[in-house]
Amino acid sequence: MHCSSRTPGGDQMREHAGKLGAVAMRATSLASRRLPLADPRVQLAHIEKVALDVELETALERAGLSPLTPTRITTLQLNLGKLCNMAC
């Protein structure tokens, strides 16, 4: 977790992290660390290696969810940081 003194609540976040025994570390992107997985082509190559039992369209049809239709909004997610951790 990286909290600068300019970050609102940064001091409190650092204090909380310390109480939890967390190690404060600077968050960096895959690209800034020059990792191969930052390249979308490499990401797609990894995804294509995953064997699926059925294609998405077939699975949706079997579940009675085809065609997909919009429903009401139940969640609003706001990403306020400079770095997405892809945890969603």
Short mmCIF file of N, CA and C in Angstrom, two decimals:
data_model
loop_
_atom_site.label_atom_id
_atom_site.label_comp_id
_atom_site.label_asym_id
_atom_site.label_seq_id
_atom_site.Cartn_x
_atom_site.Cartn_y
_atom_site.Cartn_z
N MET A 1 0.86 -1.17 0.00
CA MET A 1 0.00 0.00 0.00
C MET A 1 0.90 1.22 0.00
N HIS A 2 0.64 2.16 -0.88
CA HIS A 2 1.43 3.39 -0.95
C HIS A 2 0.54 4.56 -0.59
N CYS A 3 0.94 5.32 0.40
CA CYS A 3 0.18 6.48 0.83
C CYS A 3 1.13 7.65 0.96
N SER A 4 0.96 8.66 0.16
CA SER A 4 1.81 9.83 0.28
C SER A 4 1.21 10.77 1.30
N SER A 5 2.00 11.69 1.79
CA SER A 5 1.49 12.66 2.75
C SER A 5 0.48 13.59 2.09
N ARG A 6 0.49 13.64 0.76
CA ARG A 6 -0.48 14.47 0.04
C ARG A 6 -1.81 13.75 -0.13
N THR A 7 -1.83 12.44 0.07
CA THR A 7 -3.06 11.68 -0.07
C THR A 7 -3.97 11.97 1.11
N PRO A 8 -5.22 12.39 0.86
CA PRO A 8 -6.12 12.61 1.99
C PRO A 8 -6.24 11.33 2.80
N GLY A 9 -5.98 11.45 4.11
CA GLY A 9 -6.04 10.28 4.98
C GLY A 9 -4.81 9.40 4.89
N GLY A 10 -3.78 9.84 4.17
CA GLY A 10 -2.58 9.02 3.98
C GLY A 10 -1.91 8.65 5.29
N ASP A 11 -1.83 9.60 6.22
CA ASP A 11 -1.21 9.30 7.52
C ASP A 11 -1.99 8.23 8.26
N GLN A 12 -3.31 8.35 8.24
CA GLN A 12 -4.15 7.36 8.92
C GLN A 12 -4.02 5.99 8.26
N MET A 13 -3.92 5.98 6.93
CA MET A 13 -3.79 4.71 6.22
C MET A 13 -2.47 4.04 6.57
N ARG A 14 -1.39 4.83 6.63
CA ARG A 14 -0.09 4.27 7.00
C ARG A 14 -0.13 3.72 8.41
N GLU A 15 -0.76 4.47 9.32
CA GLU A 15 -0.86 4.02 10.71
C GLU A 15 -1.64 2.71 10.78
N HIS A 16 -2.75 2.64 10.05
CA HIS A 16 -3.58 1.43 10.04
C HIS A 16 -2.79 0.26 9.47
N ALA A 17 -2.06 0.49 8.38
CA ALA A 17 -1.26 -0.57 7.77
C ALA A 17 -0.20 -1.06 8.75
N GLY A 18 0.40 -0.14 9.50
CA GLY A 18 1.40 -0.52 10.49
C GLY A 18 0.80 -1.39 11.58
N LYS A 19 -0.42 -1.06 12.02
CA LYS A 19 -1.08 -1.84 13.06
C LYS A 19 -1.39 -3.25 12.57
N LEU A 20 -1.64 -3.39 11.29
CA LEU A 20 -1.95 -4.70 10.73
C LEU A 20 -0.68 -5.49 10.41
N GLY A 21 0.46 -4.86 10.58
CA GLY A 21 1.71 -5.53 10.26
C GLY A 21 2.00 -5.53 8.77
N ALA A 22 1.29 -4.70 8.04
CA ALA A 22 1.48 -4.63 6.59
C ALA A 22 2.76 -3.88 6.27
N VAL A 23 3.37 -4.26 5.20
CA VAL A 23 4.57 -3.58 4.74
C VAL A 23 4.17 -2.56 3.69
N ALA A 24 4.47 -1.30 3.94
CA ALA A 24 4.14 -0.26 2.97
C ALA A 24 5.05 -0.42 1.77
N MET A 25 4.46 -0.46 0.60
CA MET A 25 5.25 -0.59 -0.61
C MET A 25 4.60 0.22 -1.72
N ARG A 26 5.39 0.70 -2.60
CA ARG A 26 4.89 1.51 -3.70
C ARG A 26 4.26 0.60 -4.76
N ALA A 27 3.04 0.92 -5.14
CA ALA A 27 2.36 0.16 -6.17
C ALA A 27 2.86 0.61 -7.53
N THR A 28 3.22 -0.33 -8.35
CA THR A 28 3.69 0.00 -9.69
C THR A 28 2.97 -0.88 -10.70
N SER A 29 2.86 -0.39 -11.89
CA SER A 29 2.16 -1.13 -12.94
C SER A 29 3.08 -2.19 -13.56
N LEU A 30 2.46 -3.11 -14.27
CA LEU A 30 3.23 -4.12 -15.00
C LEU A 30 4.15 -3.44 -16.02
N ALA A 31 3.62 -2.42 -16.67
CA ALA A 31 4.40 -1.72 -17.70
C ALA A 31 5.61 -1.02 -17.09
N SER A 32 5.43 -0.36 -15.94
CA SER A 32 6.57 0.34 -15.34
C SER A 32 7.63 -0.63 -14.84
N ARG A 33 7.21 -1.86 -14.53
CA ARG A 33 8.18 -2.89 -14.13
C ARG A 33 8.72 -3.64 -15.33
N ARG A 34 8.27 -3.24 -16.52
CA ARG A 34 8.71 -3.84 -17.78
C ARG A 34 8.50 -5.36 -17.80
N LEU A 35 7.34 -5.80 -17.34
CA LEU A 35 7.01 -7.22 -17.34
C LEU A 35 6.29 -7.59 -18.64
N PRO A 36 6.54 -8.78 -19.16
CA PRO A 36 5.92 -9.20 -20.41
C PRO A 36 4.40 -9.16 -20.37
N LEU A 37 3.81 -9.43 -19.21
CA LEU A 37 2.36 -9.49 -19.11
C LEU A 37 1.70 -8.13 -19.31
N ALA A 38 2.48 -7.06 -19.37
CA ALA A 38 1.92 -5.73 -19.66
C ALA A 38 1.47 -5.64 -21.12
N ASP A 39 1.99 -6.49 -21.97
CA ASP A 39 1.65 -6.49 -23.39
C ASP A 39 0.33 -7.23 -23.61
N PRO A 40 -0.68 -6.56 -24.17
CA PRO A 40 -1.97 -7.21 -24.40
C PRO A 40 -1.87 -8.49 -25.23
N ARG A 41 -0.91 -8.56 -26.12
CA ARG A 41 -0.75 -9.78 -26.93
C ARG A 41 -0.34 -10.95 -26.06
N VAL A 42 0.51 -10.69 -25.07
CA VAL A 42 0.93 -11.74 -24.13
C VAL A 42 -0.26 -12.15 -23.26
N GLN A 43 -1.05 -11.17 -22.83
CA GLN A 43 -2.24 -11.47 -22.04
C GLN A 43 -3.18 -12.38 -22.82
N LEU A 44 -3.44 -12.03 -24.09
CA LEU A 44 -4.33 -12.85 -24.92
C LEU A 44 -3.78 -14.25 -25.13
N ALA A 45 -2.47 -14.36 -25.30
CA ALA A 45 -1.86 -15.68 -25.47
C ALA A 45 -2.11 -16.55 -24.23
N HIS A 46 -2.02 -15.96 -23.06
CA HIS A 46 -2.29 -16.70 -21.83
C HIS A 46 -3.76 -17.11 -21.75
N ILE A 47 -4.65 -16.19 -22.10
CA ILE A 47 -6.09 -16.47 -22.05
C ILE A 47 -6.45 -17.60 -23.03
N GLU A 48 -5.84 -17.59 -24.20
CA GLU A 48 -6.15 -18.60 -25.21
C GLU A 48 -5.70 -19.99 -24.79
N LYS A 49 -4.79 -20.10 -23.84
CA LYS A 49 -4.32 -21.40 -23.35
C LYS A 49 -5.33 -22.06 -22.43
N VAL A 50 -6.30 -21.29 -21.91
CA VAL A 50 -7.28 -21.84 -20.98
C VAL A 50 -8.32 -22.64 -21.75
N ALA A 51 -8.45 -23.90 -21.39
CA ALA A 51 -9.42 -24.76 -22.06
C ALA A 51 -10.80 -24.55 -21.46
N LEU A 52 -11.77 -24.28 -22.30
CA LEU A 52 -13.15 -24.10 -21.85
C LEU A 52 -13.98 -25.32 -22.25
N ASP A 53 -14.89 -25.72 -21.37
CA ASP A 53 -15.76 -26.84 -21.69
C ASP A 53 -16.73 -26.48 -22.81
N VAL A 54 -17.26 -25.25 -22.75
CA VAL A 54 -18.19 -24.77 -23.78
C VAL A 54 -17.91 -23.31 -24.05
N GLU A 55 -18.34 -22.87 -25.20
CA GLU A 55 -18.20 -21.45 -25.53
C GLU A 55 -19.20 -20.64 -24.71
N LEU A 56 -18.94 -19.37 -24.52
CA LEU A 56 -19.79 -18.51 -23.71
C LEU A 56 -21.23 -18.50 -24.21
N GLU A 57 -21.42 -18.35 -25.50
CA GLU A 57 -22.78 -18.29 -26.05
C GLU A 57 -23.56 -19.57 -25.72
N THR A 58 -22.92 -20.71 -25.85
CA THR A 58 -23.57 -21.98 -25.55
C THR A 58 -23.92 -22.07 -24.07
N ALA A 59 -23.00 -21.66 -23.20
CA ALA A 59 -23.24 -21.69 -21.76
C ALA A 59 -24.41 -20.77 -21.39
N LEU A 60 -24.49 -19.60 -22.02
CA LEU A 60 -25.59 -18.68 -21.75
C LEU A 60 -26.92 -19.27 -22.18
N GLU A 61 -26.93 -19.90 -23.35
CA GLU A 61 -28.16 -20.53 -23.84
C GLU A 61 -28.62 -21.63 -22.90
N ARG A 62 -27.69 -22.48 -22.45
CA ARG A 62 -28.03 -23.58 -21.55
C ARG A 62 -28.57 -23.07 -20.21
N ALA A 63 -28.09 -21.91 -19.78
CA ALA A 63 -28.52 -21.33 -18.51
C ALA A 63 -29.78 -20.49 -18.66
N GLY A 64 -30.28 -20.38 -19.89
CA GLY A 64 -31.48 -19.58 -20.13
C GLY A 64 -31.22 -18.08 -20.05
N LEU A 65 -30.00 -17.69 -20.32
CA LEU A 65 -29.62 -16.27 -20.23
C LEU A 65 -29.32 -15.65 -21.59
N SER A 66 -29.73 -16.32 -22.65
CA SER A 66 -29.45 -15.80 -23.98
C SER A 66 -30.74 -15.34 -24.62
N PRO A 67 -30.77 -14.18 -25.21
CA PRO A 67 -29.69 -13.20 -25.29
C PRO A 67 -29.55 -12.43 -23.98
N LEU A 68 -28.36 -11.91 -23.76
CA LEU A 68 -28.13 -11.09 -22.57
C LEU A 68 -28.94 -9.80 -22.70
N THR A 69 -29.58 -9.43 -21.61
CA THR A 69 -30.34 -8.18 -21.61
C THR A 69 -29.96 -7.38 -20.38
N PRO A 70 -29.96 -6.06 -20.48
CA PRO A 70 -29.57 -5.24 -19.34
C PRO A 70 -30.59 -5.33 -18.21
N THR A 71 -30.11 -5.20 -16.99
CA THR A 71 -30.97 -5.18 -15.80
C THR A 71 -30.67 -3.89 -15.05
N ARG A 72 -31.29 -3.73 -13.91
CA ARG A 72 -31.06 -2.51 -13.14
C ARG A 72 -29.64 -2.49 -12.58
N ILE A 73 -29.14 -1.32 -12.33
CA ILE A 73 -27.80 -1.16 -11.76
C ILE A 73 -27.86 -1.48 -10.28
N THR A 74 -26.97 -2.34 -9.83
CA THR A 74 -26.93 -2.71 -8.41
C THR A 74 -25.63 -2.29 -7.75
N THR A 75 -24.61 -2.01 -8.55
CA THR A 75 -23.30 -1.65 -8.00
C THR A 75 -22.71 -0.51 -8.81
N LEU A 76 -22.15 0.46 -8.11
CA LEU A 76 -21.42 1.54 -8.76
C LEU A 76 -19.99 1.48 -8.24
N GLN A 77 -19.05 1.23 -9.13
CA GLN A 77 -17.65 1.12 -8.74
C GLN A 77 -16.91 2.36 -9.22
N LEU A 78 -16.21 3.02 -8.30
CA LEU A 78 -15.40 4.18 -8.64
C LEU A 78 -13.95 3.83 -8.37
N ASN A 79 -13.12 3.92 -9.39
CA ASN A 79 -11.69 3.68 -9.23
C ASN A 79 -11.02 5.03 -9.09
N LEU A 80 -10.59 5.35 -7.88
CA LEU A 80 -10.05 6.67 -7.59
C LEU A 80 -8.53 6.72 -7.62
N GLY A 81 -7.89 5.61 -7.62
CA GLY A 81 -6.44 5.60 -7.59
C GLY A 81 -5.83 5.80 -8.96
N LYS A 82 -4.54 5.95 -8.96
CA LYS A 82 -3.82 6.12 -10.23
C LYS A 82 -3.50 4.78 -10.87
N LEU A 83 -3.61 3.71 -10.09
CA LEU A 83 -3.20 2.39 -10.58
C LEU A 83 -4.32 1.40 -10.33
N CYS A 84 -4.81 0.79 -11.37
CA CYS A 84 -5.85 -0.22 -11.23
C CYS A 84 -5.20 -1.52 -10.81
N ASN A 85 -5.74 -2.18 -9.79
CA ASN A 85 -5.17 -3.46 -9.37
C ASN A 85 -5.91 -4.64 -9.97
N MET A 86 -6.89 -4.37 -10.82
CA MET A 86 -7.65 -5.39 -11.54
C MET A 86 -8.33 -6.37 -10.59
N ALA A 87 -8.59 -5.97 -9.35
CA ALA A 87 -9.21 -6.84 -8.38
C ALA A 87 -10.70 -6.99 -8.60
N CYS A 88 -11.28 -6.13 -9.42
CA CYS A 88 -12.72 -6.23 -9.64
C CYS A 88 -13.02 -7.42 -10.51
#
